[in-house]
């Protein structure tokens, strides 16, 4: 059975590399025909994963219809582009297994990718692949454990997508898995801002802990199982993203905390997610002080010191 990875960014390419090394039949699709041609010729994604050799067995295409012939399709496009991408290709995705590999909350609707797919591609089988992982680690063959959230029996898909360096743990809680992966990016910006402003590691630990409480509180309000948030897709991803300089969201927070602009040319999903999360949390009546602070910070409505003062001046409460 063939697999298509749609999105030739760093993470999509890394997944395609790992699957191809595991002797799966894999096609990597990218929208830029020139980039795809270069990858086919040089067996390297020079822009996203320089120095990593692409397997010779990996197939490349800029033809979405050709790629979508696969039954299992991994969607590695940015979360804020997913709605339009699904709409543009809905016919091609009928009755396919769509595995979302991006993390975020749709800014237009305030929903996660599962709801978008259910709305736009109702005949598709929906799965979420998420958890603590960096593209470069996967591409280099380093061990990674991820969550595969899928309704119904997950065994066949779990087996199909597991490789020598990617170990998958299954769950039926798609909502919990996708919200954990989305919200941790917002908390990572907060942690980066604290470190960039010189507030120290104790402040970061506090933000991670209280951020995890926010993440769990909101996810449960949306029907998730709290136990899911304590796993790889929640706590595990939070730890990695809030402590590593490889994290785009953490790096963006570092820059903001130091009074600089986030690095250009990199997708920072936590920024639109923060705005979407604040709106969704208000609608749900869910208290999200750290997320509110991040939304205000990235929008330029407050400084790091202002956000810290607001958080510290909140009424004292039990943990």
Tab-separated table of C-alpha atoms in Angstrom:
chain	number	residue	atom	x	y	z
A	1	UNK	CA	0.000	0.000	0.000
A	2	UNK	CA	1.436	3.392	-0.954
A	3	UNK	CA	1.745	6.491	1.219
A	4	UNK	CA	1.767	10.124	0.097
A	5	UNK	CA	3.265	12.943	2.150
A	6	UNK	CA	1.792	16.279	1.077
A	7	UNK	CA	4.101	19.120	2.013
A	8	UNK	CA	7.837	19.180	1.296
A	9	UNK	CA	8.806	21.324	4.254
A	10	UNK	CA	11.208	20.050	6.889
A	11	UNK	CA	8.723	17.865	8.785
A	12	UNK	CA	7.004	16.396	5.733
A	13	UNK	CA	10.364	15.592	4.163
A	14	UNK	CA	11.608	14.013	7.398
A	15	UNK	CA	8.552	11.756	7.632
A	16	UNK	CA	8.966	10.747	3.989
A	17	UNK	CA	12.640	9.906	4.622
A	18	UNK	CA	11.861	7.694	7.610
A	19	UNK	CA	9.022	5.880	5.826
A	20	UNK	CA	11.087	5.332	2.669
A	21	UNK	CA	13.992	3.977	4.720
A	22	UNK	CA	11.504	1.524	6.231
A	23	UNK	CA	10.815	0.261	2.690
A	24	UNK	CA	7.367	1.806	2.369
A	25	UNK	CA	6.278	3.039	-1.063
A	26	UNK	CA	6.316	6.802	-0.460
A	27	UNK	CA	5.614	9.811	-2.669
A	28	UNK	CA	6.565	13.294	-1.449
A	29	UNK	CA	4.505	16.137	-2.927
A	30	UNK	CA	5.467	19.806	-2.978
A	31	UNK	CA	3.682	22.717	-4.614
A	32	UNK	CA	6.869	24.168	-6.168
A	33	UNK	CA	7.805	22.121	-9.237
A	34	UNK	CA	11.308	23.594	-9.329
A	35	UNK	CA	12.038	22.586	-5.747
A	36	UNK	CA	10.689	19.094	-6.355
A	37	UNK	CA	12.838	18.753	-9.479
A	38	UNK	CA	15.930	19.790	-7.519
A	39	UNK	CA	15.153	17.269	-4.779
A	40	UNK	CA	14.706	14.496	-7.335
A	41	UNK	CA	17.999	15.357	-9.026
A	42	UNK	CA	20.156	16.075	-5.971
A	43	UNK	CA	18.423	13.766	-3.443
A	44	UNK	CA	18.519	16.558	-0.882
A	45	UNK	CA	16.086	19.158	0.431
A	46	UNK	CA	18.666	21.930	0.474
A	47	UNK	CA	16.327	24.607	1.798
A	48	UNK	CA	14.749	22.642	4.647
A	49	UNK	CA	17.057	19.748	5.566
A	50	UNK	CA	20.500	20.544	4.136
A	51	UNK	CA	23.035	17.756	4.345
A	52	UNK	CA	20.451	14.972	4.772
A	53	UNK	CA	20.465	12.444	1.933
A	54	UNK	CA	17.045	11.511	0.579
A	55	UNK	CA	16.475	7.785	-0.071
A	56	UNK	CA	16.713	6.770	-3.718
A	57	UNK	CA	13.439	4.854	-3.382
A	58	UNK	CA	11.540	8.026	-2.448
A	59	UNK	CA	9.337	9.373	-5.259
A	60	UNK	CA	8.782	13.095	-5.861
A	61	UNK	CA	5.971	14.979	-7.561
A	62	UNK	CA	4.396	18.410	-7.895
A	63	UNK	CA	1.206	16.794	-9.262
A	64	UNK	CA	-1.311	16.646	-6.418
A	65	UNK	CA	-3.616	14.282	-8.346
A	66	UNK	CA	-0.786	11.788	-8.801
A	67	UNK	CA	0.184	11.924	-5.132
A	68	UNK	CA	-3.426	11.598	-3.969
A	69	UNK	CA	-3.745	8.175	-5.606
A	70	UNK	CA	-2.282	6.805	-2.366
A	71	UNK	CA	-4.813	5.516	0.140
A	72	UNK	CA	-2.924	6.905	3.142
A	73	UNK	CA	-2.160	10.621	2.865
A	74	UNK	CA	-0.079	12.540	5.389
A	75	UNK	CA	-1.001	16.228	5.468
A	76	UNK	CA	2.161	18.158	6.342
A	77	UNK	CA	0.930	21.596	5.285
A	78	UNK	CA	0.827	24.511	7.788
A	79	UNK	CA	-2.256	24.493	9.996
A	80	UNK	CA	-3.456	27.904	8.814
A	81	UNK	CA	-3.368	26.715	5.189
A	82	UNK	CA	-5.185	23.452	5.853
A	83	UNK	CA	-8.751	24.698	5.332
A	84	UNK	CA	-8.072	26.072	1.854
A	85	UNK	CA	-5.908	23.079	0.966
A	86	UNK	CA	-8.711	20.680	1.863
A	87	UNK	CA	-11.280	22.704	-0.060
A	88	UNK	CA	-9.089	22.809	-3.157
A	89	UNK	CA	-8.525	19.050	-3.150
A	90	UNK	CA	-11.664	17.653	-1.518
A	91	UNK	CA	-12.559	15.463	-4.512
A	92	UNK	CA	-9.109	13.859	-4.491
A	93	UNK	CA	-9.381	13.052	-0.787
A	94	UNK	CA	-12.721	11.204	-0.881
A	95	UNK	CA	-12.608	7.963	1.154
A	96	UNK	CA	-8.882	8.391	1.869
A	97	UNK	CA	-7.128	8.098	5.219
A	98	UNK	CA	-5.982	11.644	6.001
A	99	UNK	CA	-3.284	11.900	8.677
A	100	UNK	CA	-2.762	15.460	9.910
A	101	UNK	CA	0.874	16.200	10.772
A	102	UNK	CA	0.616	19.957	11.455
A	103	UNK	CA	-0.263	21.563	14.776
A	104	UNK	CA	-2.603	24.481	15.304
A	105	UNK	CA	-6.130	25.825	15.651
A	106	UNK	CA	-7.817	27.314	12.597
A	107	UNK	CA	-7.963	31.084	13.053
A	108	UNK	CA	-11.158	31.405	11.004
A	109	UNK	CA	-13.238	28.777	12.800
A	110	UNK	CA	-11.447	28.198	16.118
A	111	UNK	CA	-11.480	24.444	15.492
A	112	UNK	CA	-8.779	21.828	15.157
A	113	UNK	CA	-7.968	19.889	11.972
A	114	UNK	CA	-10.325	16.994	12.770
A	115	UNK	CA	-13.355	19.258	12.548
A	116	UNK	CA	-12.087	20.813	9.318
A	117	UNK	CA	-11.681	17.426	7.657
A	118	UNK	CA	-15.051	16.194	8.927
A	119	UNK	CA	-16.683	19.301	7.423
A	120	UNK	CA	-14.852	19.447	4.080
A	121	UNK	CA	-13.995	15.763	3.421
A	122	UNK	CA	-16.768	13.859	5.236
A	123	UNK	CA	-15.951	10.489	3.632
A	124	UNK	CA	-12.309	10.548	4.718
A	125	UNK	CA	-10.931	8.636	7.676
A	126	UNK	CA	-9.282	11.110	10.068
A	127	UNK	CA	-6.071	10.617	12.040
A	128	UNK	CA	-3.728	12.939	13.939
A	129	UNK	CA	0.029	12.313	14.101
A	130	UNK	CA	1.573	14.444	16.828
A	131	UNK	CA	3.995	14.471	19.724
A	132	UNK	CA	7.481	15.585	20.745
A	133	UNK	CA	9.581	15.618	17.588
A	134	UNK	CA	11.892	17.762	15.503
A	135	UNK	CA	12.248	17.214	11.783
A	136	UNK	CA	16.036	17.071	11.919
A	137	UNK	CA	15.958	14.313	14.565
A	138	UNK	CA	13.566	12.175	12.513
A	139	UNK	CA	15.558	12.766	9.320
A	140	UNK	CA	18.796	11.740	11.051
A	141	UNK	CA	17.192	8.492	12.211
A	142	UNK	CA	17.122	9.400	15.895
A	143	UNK	CA	14.484	7.640	18.033
A	144	UNK	CA	11.137	9.418	18.321
A	145	UNK	CA	7.869	8.430	20.018
A	146	UNK	CA	4.641	9.960	18.717
A	147	UNK	CA	0.898	9.710	19.242
A	148	UNK	CA	-1.374	8.459	16.470
A	149	UNK	CA	-4.947	9.489	17.240
A	150	UNK	CA	-7.546	7.743	15.116
A	151	UNK	CA	-11.147	6.687	15.548
A	152	UNK	CA	-11.876	2.954	15.400
A	153	UNK	CA	-9.182	0.323	15.067
A	154	UNK	CA	-5.727	1.915	14.814
A	155	UNK	CA	-3.573	-1.207	14.535
A	156	UNK	CA	-3.192	-1.342	10.742
A	157	UNK	CA	-2.404	2.363	10.396
A	158	UNK	CA	-0.130	2.263	13.430
A	159	UNK	CA	1.844	-0.560	11.820
A	160	UNK	CA	1.919	1.146	8.423
A	161	UNK	CA	3.360	4.399	9.775
A	162	UNK	CA	5.773	3.018	12.371
A	163	UNK	CA	9.422	2.858	11.291
A	164	UNK	CA	12.795	1.883	12.722
A	165	UNK	CA	13.055	5.255	14.507
A	166	UNK	CA	9.412	6.331	14.893
A	167	UNK	CA	7.442	4.459	17.563
A	168	UNK	CA	3.721	5.188	17.533
A	169	UNK	CA	1.342	4.967	20.467
A	170	UNK	CA	-2.346	4.967	19.537
A	171	UNK	CA	-5.333	6.703	21.070
A	172	UNK	CA	-8.920	7.318	20.012
A	173	UNK	CA	-8.870	10.849	21.494
A	174	UNK	CA	-8.262	13.000	18.433
A	175	UNK	CA	-9.431	16.190	20.159
A	176	UNK	CA	-7.005	15.794	23.052
A	177	UNK	CA	-4.114	14.927	20.741
A	178	UNK	CA	-4.611	17.851	18.379
A	179	UNK	CA	-5.233	20.419	21.121
A	180	UNK	CA	-2.158	19.333	23.073
A	181	UNK	CA	-0.033	19.739	19.954
A	182	UNK	CA	-1.516	23.163	19.219
A	183	UNK	CA	-1.567	24.752	22.675
A	184	UNK	CA	1.969	23.734	23.627
A	185	UNK	CA	3.206	26.100	20.883
A	186	UNK	CA	1.540	29.019	22.659
A	187	UNK	CA	3.117	28.066	25.990
A	188	UNK	CA	6.491	27.687	24.260
A	189	UNK	CA	6.310	31.315	23.109
A	190	UNK	CA	5.637	32.353	26.718
A	191	UNK	CA	8.589	30.309	27.976
A	192	UNK	CA	10.876	31.691	25.290
A	193	UNK	CA	9.811	35.243	26.132
A	194	UNK	CA	10.563	34.655	29.812
A	195	UNK	CA	14.030	33.337	29.026
A	196	UNK	CA	14.708	36.064	26.458
A	197	UNK	CA	13.790	38.712	29.033
A	198	UNK	CA	16.181	37.155	31.558
A	199	UNK	CA	13.482	35.996	33.978
A	200	UNK	CA	15.246	32.671	34.544
A	201	UNK	CA	14.573	28.958	34.466
A	202	UNK	CA	12.371	28.995	37.569
A	203	UNK	CA	9.979	31.312	35.743
A	204	UNK	CA	10.044	28.996	32.735
A	205	UNK	CA	9.229	25.996	34.920
A	206	UNK	CA	6.294	27.881	36.414
A	207	UNK	CA	4.995	28.829	32.972
A	208	UNK	CA	5.315	25.245	31.727
A	209	UNK	CA	3.441	23.892	34.742
A	210	UNK	CA	0.646	26.440	34.727
A	211	UNK	CA	0.576	26.265	30.931
A	212	UNK	CA	-0.005	22.538	31.165
A	213	UNK	CA	-2.937	23.253	33.498
A	214	UNK	CA	-4.371	25.662	30.882
A	215	UNK	CA	-3.860	23.147	28.116
A	216	UNK	CA	-5.641	20.418	30.033
A	217	UNK	CA	-8.458	22.677	31.222
A	218	UNK	CA	-9.312	23.883	27.738
A	219	UNK	CA	-8.956	20.467	26.077
A	220	UNK	CA	-11.263	18.848	28.627
A	221	UNK	CA	-13.806	21.627	28.036
A	222	UNK	CA	-13.779	20.572	24.374
A	223	UNK	CA	-14.431	16.914	25.179
A	224	UNK	CA	-10.875	15.590	25.476
A	225	UNK	CA	-9.680	13.031	28.008
A	226	UNK	CA	-7.310	14.598	30.562
A	227	UNK	CA	-5.125	11.479	30.385
A	228	UNK	CA	-4.336	12.246	26.743
A	229	UNK	CA	-2.824	15.594	27.729
A	230	UNK	CA	-0.534	13.817	30.205
A	231	UNK	CA	0.930	11.763	27.352
A	232	UNK	CA	3.216	12.354	24.392
A	233	UNK	CA	0.864	14.682	22.516
A	234	UNK	CA	0.471	16.983	25.521
A	235	UNK	CA	3.048	16.926	28.312
A	236	UNK	CA	5.732	15.278	26.188
A	237	UNK	CA	5.455	17.809	23.379
A	238	UNK	CA	5.235	20.674	25.887
A	239	UNK	CA	8.532	19.708	27.534
A	240	UNK	CA	10.405	19.468	24.240
A	241	UNK	CA	9.008	22.644	22.711
A	242	UNK	CA	9.513	24.800	25.806
A	243	UNK	CA	13.133	23.820	26.416
A	244	UNK	CA	14.874	23.459	23.052
A	245	UNK	CA	16.373	26.144	20.827
A	246	UNK	CA	15.318	23.966	17.855
A	247	UNK	CA	11.699	24.939	18.543
A	248	UNK	CA	10.484	27.696	16.210
A	249	UNK	CA	7.917	28.834	18.772
A	250	UNK	CA	10.402	28.939	21.627
A	251	UNK	CA	12.870	30.827	19.397
A	252	UNK	CA	10.162	33.348	18.506
A	253	UNK	CA	9.485	33.880	22.208
A	254	UNK	CA	13.202	34.316	22.911
A	255	UNK	CA	13.341	37.061	20.304
A	256	UNK	CA	10.259	38.827	21.635
A	257	UNK	CA	11.578	38.647	25.187
A	258	UNK	CA	14.818	40.257	24.077
A	259	UNK	CA	12.939	43.046	22.297
A	260	UNK	CA	13.579	41.700	18.809
A	261	UNK	CA	11.397	40.437	15.970
A	262	UNK	CA	10.937	36.661	15.521
A	263	UNK	CA	13.178	35.040	12.864
A	264	UNK	CA	11.849	35.561	9.345
A	265	UNK	CA	10.970	32.810	6.915
A	266	UNK	CA	9.888	30.265	9.525
A	267	UNK	CA	6.360	29.147	10.341
A	268	UNK	CA	5.515	29.988	13.964
A	269	UNK	CA	2.155	28.275	14.444
A	270	UNK	CA	1.861	29.434	18.054
A	271	UNK	CA	1.175	33.022	16.954
A	272	UNK	CA	-2.119	32.476	15.062
A	273	UNK	CA	-2.966	29.656	17.473
A	274	UNK	CA	-2.744	32.060	20.422
A	275	UNK	CA	-5.312	34.376	18.837
A	276	UNK	CA	-7.609	31.495	17.862
A	277	UNK	CA	-7.264	29.928	21.310
A	278	UNK	CA	-8.174	33.113	23.171
A	279	UNK	CA	-11.353	33.512	21.113
A	280	UNK	CA	-12.312	29.842	21.548
A	281	UNK	CA	-11.571	29.889	25.284
A	282	UNK	CA	-13.704	32.993	25.792
A	283	UNK	CA	-16.563	31.293	23.987
A	284	UNK	CA	-16.125	28.209	26.204
A	285	UNK	CA	-15.849	30.287	29.401
A	286	UNK	CA	-12.371	28.863	30.048
A	287	UNK	CA	-9.760	30.873	31.986
A	288	UNK	CA	-6.496	31.033	29.958
A	289	UNK	CA	-4.252	33.766	31.455
A	290	UNK	CA	-0.961	32.649	29.850
A	291	UNK	CA	-2.541	32.238	26.433
A	292	UNK	CA	-4.162	35.674	26.785
A	293	UNK	CA	-0.782	37.161	27.649
A	294	UNK	CA	0.903	35.533	24.635
A	295	UNK	CA	-1.834	36.750	22.287
A	296	UNK	CA	-1.394	40.311	23.576
A	297	UNK	CA	2.400	40.063	23.429
A	298	UNK	CA	2.656	38.832	19.826
A	299	UNK	CA	0.046	41.400	18.739
A	300	UNK	CA	2.135	44.181	20.276
A	301	UNK	CA	-0.551	45.125	22.798
A	302	UNK	CA	1.749	44.614	25.784
A	303	UNK	CA	5.391	44.116	26.737
A	304	UNK	CA	6.891	41.117	28.532
A	305	UNK	CA	7.025	43.130	31.765
A	306	UNK	CA	3.358	44.122	31.351
A	307	UNK	CA	2.359	40.493	30.768
A	308	UNK	CA	4.366	39.355	33.801
A	309	UNK	CA	2.783	42.009	36.016
A	310	UNK	CA	-0.691	40.943	34.899
A	311	UNK	CA	0.048	37.285	35.654
A	312	UNK	CA	1.607	37.991	39.061
A	313	UNK	CA	-1.221	40.306	40.111
A	314	UNK	CA	-3.881	37.641	39.632
A	315	UNK	CA	-5.713	36.596	42.837
A	316	UNK	CA	-3.979	33.895	44.858
A	317	UNK	CA	-5.574	30.443	44.526
A	318	UNK	CA	-5.132	26.783	45.287
A	319	UNK	CA	-3.136	24.744	42.773
